[in-house]
Coordinates of C-alpha atoms in Angstrom, one line a residue:
M726 CA 17.0 25.3 10.9
E727 CA 14.5 25.7 8.2
T728 CA 10.9 26.0 9.1
Q729 CA 8.4 23.6 7.4
S730 CA 7.1 26.2 5.0
Q731 CA 10.8 27.0 4.0
V732 CA 11.4 23.3 3.4
V733 CA 8.3 23.0 1.1
A734 CA 9.4 26.4 -0.7
R735 CA 12.7 24.9 -1.3
L736 CA 11.4 21.7 -2.7
R737 CA 9.0 23.7 -4.9
S738 CA 11.8 25.7 -6.2
A739 CA 13.7 22.6 -7.0
F740 CA 10.9 21.1 -8.9
G741 CA 10.3 24.5 -10.8
S742 CA 13.9 24.3 -12.0
G743 CA 13.1 21.1 -13.8
V744 CA 16.0 19.2 -12.3
T745 CA 13.8 16.0 -11.4
I746 CA 12.5 15.7 -15.0
P747 CA 15.2 14.2 -17.0
V748 CA 15.3 10.4 -16.8
A749 CA 18.9 10.3 -16.2
F750 CA 18.3 12.2 -12.9
R751 CA 15.6 9.9 -11.9
L752 CA 17.7 6.8 -12.5
N753 CA 20.6 8.2 -10.6
Q754 CA 18.5 8.9 -7.5
L755 CA 16.9 5.5 -7.8
S756 CA 20.4 4.0 -7.9
E757 CA 21.7 6.2 -4.9
L758 CA 18.6 5.1 -2.9
M759 CA 19.6 1.5 -3.7
S760 CA 23.1 2.1 -2.6
M761 CA 21.8 3.8 0.7
I762 CA 20.1 0.5 1.5
T763 CA 22.8 -2.0 0.5
D764 CA 25.7 0.1 2.1
N765 CA 23.9 0.4 5.4
E766 CA 22.0 -2.9 5.5
E767 CA 23.5 -3.7 9.0
Q768 CA 22.5 -0.4 10.5
I769 CA 19.1 -0.7 9.1
L770 CA 18.6 -4.3 10.7
V771 CA 19.9 -3.0 14.1
A772 CA 17.4 -0.1 14.0
L773 CA 14.5 -2.3 13.0
H774 CA 15.4 -4.8 15.9
K775 CA 15.6 -2.0 18.4
D776 CA 12.2 -0.5 17.2
L777 CA 10.2 -3.9 16.8
G778 CA 12.5 -6.7 17.8
K779 CA 12.4 -7.7 14.1
P780 CA 14.3 -10.9 13.4
K781 CA 16.9 -10.5 10.7
F782 CA 15.1 -13.0 8.5
E783 CA 11.9 -11.0 8.5
A784 CA 13.6 -7.6 8.3
I785 CA 15.5 -8.6 5.2
M786 CA 12.5 -10.2 3.6
S787 CA 9.8 -7.6 4.4
E788 CA 11.9 -4.4 4.7
V789 CA 15.2 -4.6 2.8
D790 CA 14.7 -6.9 -0.1
I791 CA 11.2 -5.7 -1.0
V792 CA 12.5 -2.1 -1.4
V793 CA 15.6 -3.2 -3.3
N794 CA 13.4 -5.5 -5.6
E795 CA 11.1 -2.4 -6.2
L796 CA 14.0 -0.3 -7.2
H797 CA 15.4 -2.9 -9.6
H798 CA 11.8 -3.1 -11.1
A799 CA 11.6 0.7 -11.4
I800 CA 15.0 1.2 -12.9
A801 CA 14.5 -1.7 -15.5
N802 CA 11.1 -0.2 -16.6
L803 CA 11.3 3.4 -16.2
S804 CA 12.2 4.0 -19.9
S805 CA 9.0 2.2 -21.0
W806 CA 6.7 3.8 -18.4
I807 CA 7.5 7.4 -19.5
Q808 CA 6.7 6.7 -23.2
P809 CA 3.6 8.5 -24.4
D810 CA 0.5 6.2 -25.0
Y811 CA -0.9 7.0 -28.5
V812 CA -4.7 6.7 -28.7
S813 CA -7.2 5.7 -31.5
K814 CA -8.6 8.5 -33.5
N815 CA -11.5 9.4 -35.7
L816 CA -11.6 10.9 -39.2
A817 CA -11.7 14.4 -37.8
T818 CA -8.3 13.9 -36.0
K819 CA -6.6 11.6 -38.5
L820 CA -3.5 13.9 -39.1
D821 CA -3.2 14.9 -35.5
D822 CA -0.7 13.4 -32.9
C823 CA -3.0 12.3 -30.0
F824 CA -1.4 10.7 -26.8
V825 CA -1.4 10.6 -23.1
R826 CA 1.8 12.0 -21.6
R827 CA 2.9 11.1 -18.0
E828 CA 4.1 14.3 -16.1
A829 CA 5.4 14.8 -12.6
L830 CA 2.9 16.3 -10.1
G831 CA 5.4 18.4 -8.2
V832 CA 6.0 18.4 -4.5
V833 CA 4.6 15.3 -2.7
L834 CA 4.4 14.4 0.9
I835 CA 4.9 10.9 2.0
I836 CA 3.9 9.9 5.6
G837 CA 5.1 6.5 6.7
P838 CA 3.9 4.2 9.5
W839 CA 5.8 2.6 12.3
N840 CA 5.1 -1.1 11.5
Y841 CA 7.3 -1.4 8.5
P842 CA 9.2 1.8 8.9
L843 CA 11.6 1.3 6.0
H844 CA 9.5 -0.6 3.5
L845 CA 6.3 1.6 3.7
L846 CA 8.3 4.7 3.7
L847 CA 10.6 4.0 0.8
L848 CA 8.3 2.2 -1.6
P849 CA 6.1 5.2 -2.3
L850 CA 9.3 7.2 -2.5
V851 CA 10.7 5.0 -5.2
S852 CA 7.3 5.7 -7.2
A853 CA 7.6 9.5 -6.5
I854 CA 11.2 9.6 -7.6
A855 CA 10.5 7.5 -10.8
A856 CA 7.6 9.9 -11.7
G857 CA 9.9 12.9 -11.4
N858 CA 8.6 14.6 -8.2
C859 CA 10.3 16.3 -5.2
A860 CA 9.3 14.9 -1.9
A861 CA 9.0 15.7 1.8
I862 CA 9.3 12.4 3.6
K863 CA 7.8 12.0 7.1
P864 CA 8.9 8.8 8.9
S865 CA 7.0 7.6 12.0
E866 CA 8.3 8.9 15.3
V867 CA 7.1 5.7 17.0
S868 CA 9.8 3.6 15.4
A869 CA 12.3 6.1 16.7
H870 CA 15.6 4.3 15.7
T871 CA 14.6 3.9 12.1
D872 CA 13.2 7.5 12.0
Q873 CA 16.6 8.7 13.2
L874 CA 18.6 6.5 10.7
M875 CA 16.4 7.7 7.7
A876 CA 17.1 11.3 8.8
E877 CA 20.8 10.6 8.7
L878 CA 21.1 8.5 5.6
I879 CA 18.6 10.1 3.1
P880 CA 20.4 13.5 2.9
K881 CA 23.7 11.6 2.3
Y882 CA 22.4 9.8 -0.8
L883 CA 19.7 11.7 -2.2
S884 CA 19.6 15.2 -3.6
Q885 CA 19.0 17.5 -0.7
D886 CA 17.3 20.0 -2.8
C887 CA 14.7 17.6 -4.0
Y888 CA 14.2 15.3 -1.1
T889 CA 13.9 16.2 2.6
V890 CA 13.2 14.2 5.7
V891 CA 10.8 16.0 8.1
R892 CA 10.7 14.6 11.6
G893 CA 8.4 15.0 14.5
G894 CA 5.2 13.8 16.1
A895 CA 1.5 14.5 15.7
E896 CA 1.8 18.2 16.3
E897 CA 4.6 18.6 13.7
T898 CA 2.7 16.5 11.2
T899 CA -0.4 18.7 11.7
T900 CA 1.6 21.8 11.1
L901 CA 3.3 20.2 8.1
L902 CA -0.2 19.5 6.6
L903 CA -1.1 23.2 6.5
N904 CA 1.3 23.6 3.5
R905 CA 0.2 22.8 0.1
F906 CA 1.4 19.7 -1.5
D907 CA 0.6 18.3 -5.0
H908 CA -0.1 14.9 -3.6
I909 CA -0.2 13.3 -0.1
F910 CA 0.6 9.6 0.3
Y911 CA -0.4 8.2 3.7
T912 CA 0.0 4.8 5.3
G913 CA -1.6 4.4 8.7
S914 CA -4.9 4.4 10.8
Q915 CA -8.3 5.5 9.6
T916 CA -8.5 8.0 12.4
V917 CA -5.3 10.0 11.2
A918 CA -6.5 9.5 7.6
R919 CA -9.6 11.6 8.3
I920 CA -7.4 14.3 9.5
I921 CA -5.2 14.2 6.6
L922 CA -8.3 14.3 4.3
Q923 CA -9.6 17.3 6.0
A924 CA -6.1 19.1 5.7
A925 CA -5.8 18.1 2.0
A926 CA -9.3 19.5 1.3
V927 CA -8.2 23.0 2.0
H928 CA -5.8 22.9 -0.9
L929 CA -7.8 20.3 -3.1
T930 CA -4.8 18.1 -2.8
P931 CA -5.3 14.5 -4.1
V932 CA -4.5 11.8 -1.6
T933 CA -3.6 8.2 -1.5
L934 CA -4.5 6.4 1.7
E935 CA -3.2 3.0 2.7
L936 CA -5.2 2.0 5.7
G937 CA -5.7 -1.7 6.5
G938 CA -8.6 -3.0 8.3
K939 CA -9.9 -6.4 9.4
C940 CA -8.6 -8.8 6.8
P941 CA -10.5 -12.2 7.0
C942 CA -9.3 -15.6 6.4
F943 CA -12.1 -17.9 5.2
I944 CA -11.2 -21.5 5.4
Y945 CA -13.8 -23.7 3.7
G946 CA -14.4 -27.0 2.1
R947 CA -11.6 -29.5 1.3
V948 CA -8.3 -28.1 2.4
N949 CA -4.7 -29.2 3.4
I950 CA -5.2 -28.5 7.1
A951 CA -1.6 -28.9 8.0
A952 CA -0.3 -26.5 5.3
A953 CA -3.2 -24.0 6.0
A954 CA -2.1 -23.8 9.7
R955 CA 1.6 -23.1 8.7
R956 CA 0.5 -20.4 6.1
L957 CA -2.0 -18.9 8.5
A958 CA 0.4 -18.8 11.5
W959 CA 3.3 -17.3 9.4
S960 CA 1.1 -14.6 7.9
K961 CA -0.6 -13.8 11.1
F962 CA 2.3 -13.7 13.5
F963 CA 4.9 -12.4 11.1
N964 CA 6.1 -9.0 12.8
A965 CA 3.9 -10.1 15.7
G966 CA 0.8 -9.6 13.8
Q967 CA 1.6 -5.8 13.2
S968 CA 0.8 -6.0 9.4
C969 CA -2.0 -4.1 7.7
V970 CA -2.5 -7.2 5.5
A971 CA -2.2 -9.8 8.3
P972 CA -5.3 -12.1 8.7
D973 CA -7.3 -10.5 11.5
Y974 CA -9.7 -13.3 12.0
V975 CA -10.6 -16.7 10.7
L976 CA -13.9 -17.8 9.6
C977 CA -14.5 -21.6 9.3
S978 CA -17.0 -24.4 10.1
P979 CA -16.9 -26.0 13.7
A980 CA -15.4 -29.1 12.1
T981 CA -12.6 -27.2 10.3
R982 CA -12.0 -25.2 13.6
D983 CA -11.6 -28.5 15.5
A984 CA -9.1 -29.8 12.9
L985 CA -7.1 -26.6 12.7
L986 CA -6.5 -26.1 16.5
P987 CA -4.2 -29.0 17.0
E988 CA -2.3 -28.2 13.8
L989 CA -1.9 -24.6 14.9
R990 CA -0.6 -25.7 18.3
Q991 CA 1.9 -27.9 16.6
T992 CA 2.9 -25.2 14.0
L993 CA 3.3 -22.6 16.7
E994 CA 5.7 -25.0 18.7
E995 CA 7.6 -25.7 15.6
F996 CA 8.0 -22.0 14.7
Y997 CA 8.6 -20.4 18.0
S998 CA 9.2 -23.4 20.6
R999 CA 7.1 -24.1 23.6
D1000 CA 8.2 -20.8 25.1
P1001 CA 7.9 -18.2 22.3
Q1002 CA 9.3 -15.5 24.5
T1003 CA 12.7 -16.9 24.1
S1004 CA 12.4 -17.4 20.4
P1005 CA 14.6 -15.1 18.3
D1006 CA 12.2 -15.3 15.5
L1007 CA 9.3 -13.5 17.1
S1008 CA 9.0 -9.6 16.9
R1009 CA 7.8 -7.5 19.9
I1010 CA 4.9 -4.9 20.1
V1011 CA 6.2 -1.6 19.1
S1012 CA 5.4 0.4 22.2
A1013 CA 4.1 0.0 25.9
R1014 CA 1.0 2.0 24.6
H1015 CA 0.3 -0.5 21.8
W1016 CA 0.9 -3.4 24.1
T1017 CA -1.6 -2.0 26.6
R1018 CA -4.2 -1.5 23.9
L1019 CA -3.8 -5.1 22.7
M1020 CA -4.0 -6.5 26.2
A1021 CA -7.3 -4.4 26.9
L1022 CA -8.8 -5.8 23.9
L1023 CA -7.9 -9.5 25.0
K1024 CA -9.3 -8.6 28.4
R1025 CA -12.7 -7.4 27.2
S1026 CA -13.1 -10.4 24.7
A1027 CA -15.7 -12.9 25.8
G1028 CA -13.8 -15.6 23.7
E1029 CA -11.9 -18.5 25.1
V1030 CA -8.1 -18.4 24.8
V1031 CA -7.1 -21.9 23.6
L1032 CA -3.4 -21.0 22.5
G1033 CA -1.1 -18.6 24.1
G1034 CA -2.3 -15.8 26.1
E1035 CA 0.9 -15.1 27.9
S1036 CA 2.4 -11.6 28.0
D1037 CA 5.3 -9.5 29.5
Q1038 CA 4.8 -5.7 29.7
Q1039 CA 8.3 -4.8 30.2
D1040 CA 9.5 -6.9 27.3
K1041 CA 6.4 -5.7 25.2
Y1042 CA 5.7 -9.3 24.5
I1043 CA 2.5 -11.1 23.8
A1044 CA 2.5 -14.7 22.8
P1045 CA 0.8 -15.9 19.7
T1046 CA -2.7 -16.2 20.9
V1047 CA -5.8 -18.0 19.4
L1048 CA -9.3 -17.7 20.7
V1049 CA -12.6 -19.6 19.9
G1050 CA -16.1 -18.7 20.9
V1051 CA -15.7 -15.2 19.4
A1052 CA -18.9 -13.6 18.4
E1053 CA -19.4 -11.0 15.7
D1054 CA -20.0 -8.2 18.3
D1055 CA -16.9 -9.2 20.4
A1056 CA -14.4 -6.6 21.4
L1057 CA -11.9 -8.2 19.2
M1058 CA -14.2 -7.6 16.2
A1059 CA -14.7 -3.9 16.9
E1060 CA -11.3 -2.6 15.3
E1061 CA -8.3 -3.9 13.5
I1062 CA -6.4 -6.0 16.1
F1063 CA -2.9 -5.3 14.8
G1064 CA -1.1 -7.7 17.0
P1065 CA -0.6 -11.5 17.6
I1066 CA -4.2 -12.3 18.6
L1067 CA -6.3 -14.4 16.3
P1068 CA -10.0 -15.0 17.0
I1069 CA -11.7 -17.9 15.2
I1070 CA -15.4 -17.5 14.3
T1071 CA -17.5 -20.3 13.2
V1072 CA -20.0 -20.2 10.3
E1073 CA -22.3 -22.9 9.1
S1074 CA -22.1 -22.4 5.2
L1075 CA -20.2 -20.8 2.5
E1076 CA -23.1 -18.3 2.0
D1077 CA -22.9 -17.5 5.9
G1078 CA -19.2 -16.8 5.6
I1079 CA -19.6 -14.5 2.6
A1080 CA -22.4 -12.6 4.3
F1081 CA -20.3 -12.2 7.4
I1082 CA -17.6 -10.7 5.3
N1083 CA -19.9 -8.4 3.5
R1084 CA -21.4 -7.1 6.7
Q1085 CA -17.9 -5.7 7.7
E1086 CA -16.0 -2.9 6.1
K1087 CA -14.1 -3.7 2.9
P1088 CA -10.8 -5.1 4.0
L1089 CA -7.3 -4.3 2.6
A1090 CA -6.9 -8.1 1.7
L1091 CA -9.1 -11.1 1.9
Y1092 CA -7.7 -14.7 2.1
V1093 CA -9.6 -18.0 1.1
F1094 CA -8.0 -21.3 2.0
S1095 CA -9.7 -24.0 -0.1
D1096 CA -8.8 -26.9 -2.5
E1097 CA -12.0 -26.2 -4.3
A1098 CA -11.7 -23.7 -7.1
A1099 CA -15.5 -23.3 -7.0
V1100 CA -15.2 -22.0 -3.4
V1101 CA -12.2 -19.7 -4.1
N1102 CA -14.0 -18.2 -7.3
T1103 CA -17.4 -17.8 -5.4
V1104 CA -15.7 -15.8 -2.7
L1105 CA -13.7 -13.7 -5.2
E1106 CA -16.9 -12.9 -7.2
K1107 CA -19.2 -12.1 -4.3
T1108 CA -17.0 -10.0 -2.0
S1109 CA -14.9 -6.8 -2.3
S1110 CA -11.5 -6.1 -0.9
G1111 CA -8.2 -4.3 -1.8
G1112 CA -6.3 -7.6 -2.6
F1113 CA -7.3 -11.1 -2.8
C1114 CA -5.1 -14.3 -2.1
S1115 CA -6.1 -17.9 -2.0
N1116 CA -4.3 -20.5 0.2
D1117 CA -1.7 -18.0 1.4
G1118 CA -1.4 -14.7 3.4
I1119 CA 0.4 -11.5 2.8
I1120 CA 2.6 -12.8 -0.1
H1121 CA 0.6 -11.1 -2.8
M1122 CA 1.8 -7.8 -1.8
C1123 CA 5.4 -8.8 -2.8
L1124 CA 4.8 -8.9 -6.4
P1125 CA 5.5 -5.3 -7.9
T1126 CA 3.5 -6.0 -11.0
L1127 CA 0.3 -6.2 -8.9
P1128 CA -1.3 -3.1 -7.6
F1129 CA -1.4 -2.7 -3.7
G1130 CA -4.1 -0.7 -2.2
G1131 CA -7.4 -0.7 -0.5
V1132 CA -11.0 0.0 -1.2
G1133 CA -13.6 1.8 0.9
A1134 CA -12.6 2.0 4.5
S1135 CA -9.3 0.3 3.8
G1136 CA -8.1 3.1 1.6
F1137 CA -8.0 4.4 -1.9
G1138 CA -5.3 4.6 -4.5
S1139 CA -2.6 2.0 -5.2
Y1140 CA 1.1 1.6 -5.7
H1141 CA 3.9 -0.9 -6.4
G1142 CA 5.7 -1.0 -9.6
R1143 CA 3.9 0.7 -12.6
W1144 CA 0.9 1.4 -10.4
G1145 CA 3.0 3.6 -8.0
F1146 CA 4.5 5.5 -10.9
E1147 CA 1.0 6.2 -12.2
T1148 CA -0.2 7.4 -8.8
F1149 CA 2.6 10.1 -8.6
S1150 CA 2.1 11.0 -12.4
H1151 CA -0.5 13.3 -14.0
R1152 CA -1.8 11.7 -17.3
R1153 CA -2.0 14.7 -19.6
A1154 CA -4.2 14.5 -22.6
V1155 CA -2.3 15.9 -25.7
M1156 CA -3.5 16.7 -29.3
L1157 CA -0.9 18.3 -31.6
R1158 CA -2.5 19.8 -34.7
G1159 CA -1.3 21.6 -37.8
W1160 CA -3.2 23.8 -40.3
T1161 CA -4.2 21.1 -42.7
L1162 CA -7.8 20.1 -43.4
E1163 CA -9.1 23.6 -42.9
R1164 CA -12.0 22.8 -45.3
L1165 CA -13.0 20.0 -43.0
N1166 CA -12.7 22.1 -39.9
G1167 CA -15.1 24.5 -41.6
L1168 CA -17.8 22.2 -40.9
R1169 CA -17.8 23.4 -37.4
Y1170 CA -17.8 27.2 -38.0
P1171 CA -20.8 29.4 -38.3
P1172 CA -23.2 29.9 -40.1
Y1173 CA -24.5 26.5 -39.0
R1174 CA -26.4 24.3 -41.2
E1175 CA -28.0 20.9 -41.1
D1176 CA -25.7 19.4 -43.8
K1177 CA -22.6 20.6 -41.9
L1178 CA -23.9 19.0 -38.7
S1179 CA -24.6 15.7 -40.5
W1180 CA -21.1 15.6 -42.0
L1181 CA -19.4 16.8 -38.7
R1182 CA -21.2 14.0 -36.7
W1183 CA -20.0 11.4 -39.0
T1184 CA -16.3 12.6 -39.0
M1185 CA -16.3 12.7 -35.2
S1186 CA -18.1 9.5 -34.7
A1187 CA -16.4 6.4 -33.4
K1188 CA -17.6 4.6 -36.5
S1189 CA -15.7 6.9 -38.9
S1190 CA -12.2 5.6 -38.1
C1191 CA -12.0 4.4 -34.5
S1192 CA -8.8 2.3 -35.0
I1193 CA -6.8 5.1 -36.7
M1194 CA -3.6 5.6 -34.7

């Protein structure tokens, strides 16, 4: 069995051979990755259900189809993405070819999380392949069945010289990070992200971090409260709340809270029946450790449980749970919940809600539910977040033409579609010159004179010919 350093050396040798650079190779590997998913969809669904109890509907929507759609988008657009971008020139560079060229970074490391163990592992891989890189792929050991399946399938479909699955837990990942990579793409917690940043700093390796955080849902002003309850419940309790872009808490007025609660009660019964544990449409918590963490948060909270609250440790089940009377310093507000627990916090005004949001770390997503465009635009203009969506949750991340990524504590860097291709590419500035206009170039040679300087400043200024291509 190869050591980790031997794996990285093999990938670097493959990249050095230039095999990943031709567009035909990239398109072939993207097509093979699509075949891997479509050929083995049933096995994928079984693994996801074993790991997280994912309903088939949610698994296809958020794991299978989102990757297939990303692959279609990349295959359809790669030929245009790789084209050089020609830039405007001044008089001094009029006869030169000046453009930006996208080049592969080299050998990249992709570290996936457990909550969407297919989607959040393969989407960055699509971008890495499209950009012409070799990749070490590290699935999460927490979602053990999907981890095992990826280790079996990826070598069967993708070039083993260029793409390798590296398995293991925290110890193996720590050792892997001792190797030099040309880019590290990590999705997961802020705690691990700090470790990765420290390891990357040794080699000055650039990093993309997709981290999550406490995503607020601010409900304010006129709103279709029944529709708001359905969209809130769906986006919060999808995958049992184990989504980095799930609404983490609700901000609203006391009157809105009182109108929302009966609608949420009715919605949850419609979605999951009066006994959600028997519903085939509700996922489970990924592990006993994560179940224990969530129940401890719930126990420490001073809020009042008004919906749900039931749990079953053996089944790793927590009912969709809603609390009121939650203060800003409550235990549930100290960290990202990442589970089916929804605190509702009341504010008195639009300004109070915005101030509350801005006192927290910048979230990966921010949701505003309101029929009033002025409310939506005010929140958009006066806050900062990785993504923003009005009158819905989660759905914005399904569009490959929008960048997906955080800001501040919710991460940095972005991907999806063209944005992922750019993340895994180096934008190389290129100027191709000949030997013409040497007399003009003579203006910059010694001996220096004031008249030379005047002419040179004019030829190189933006005013001389800024629109020349």
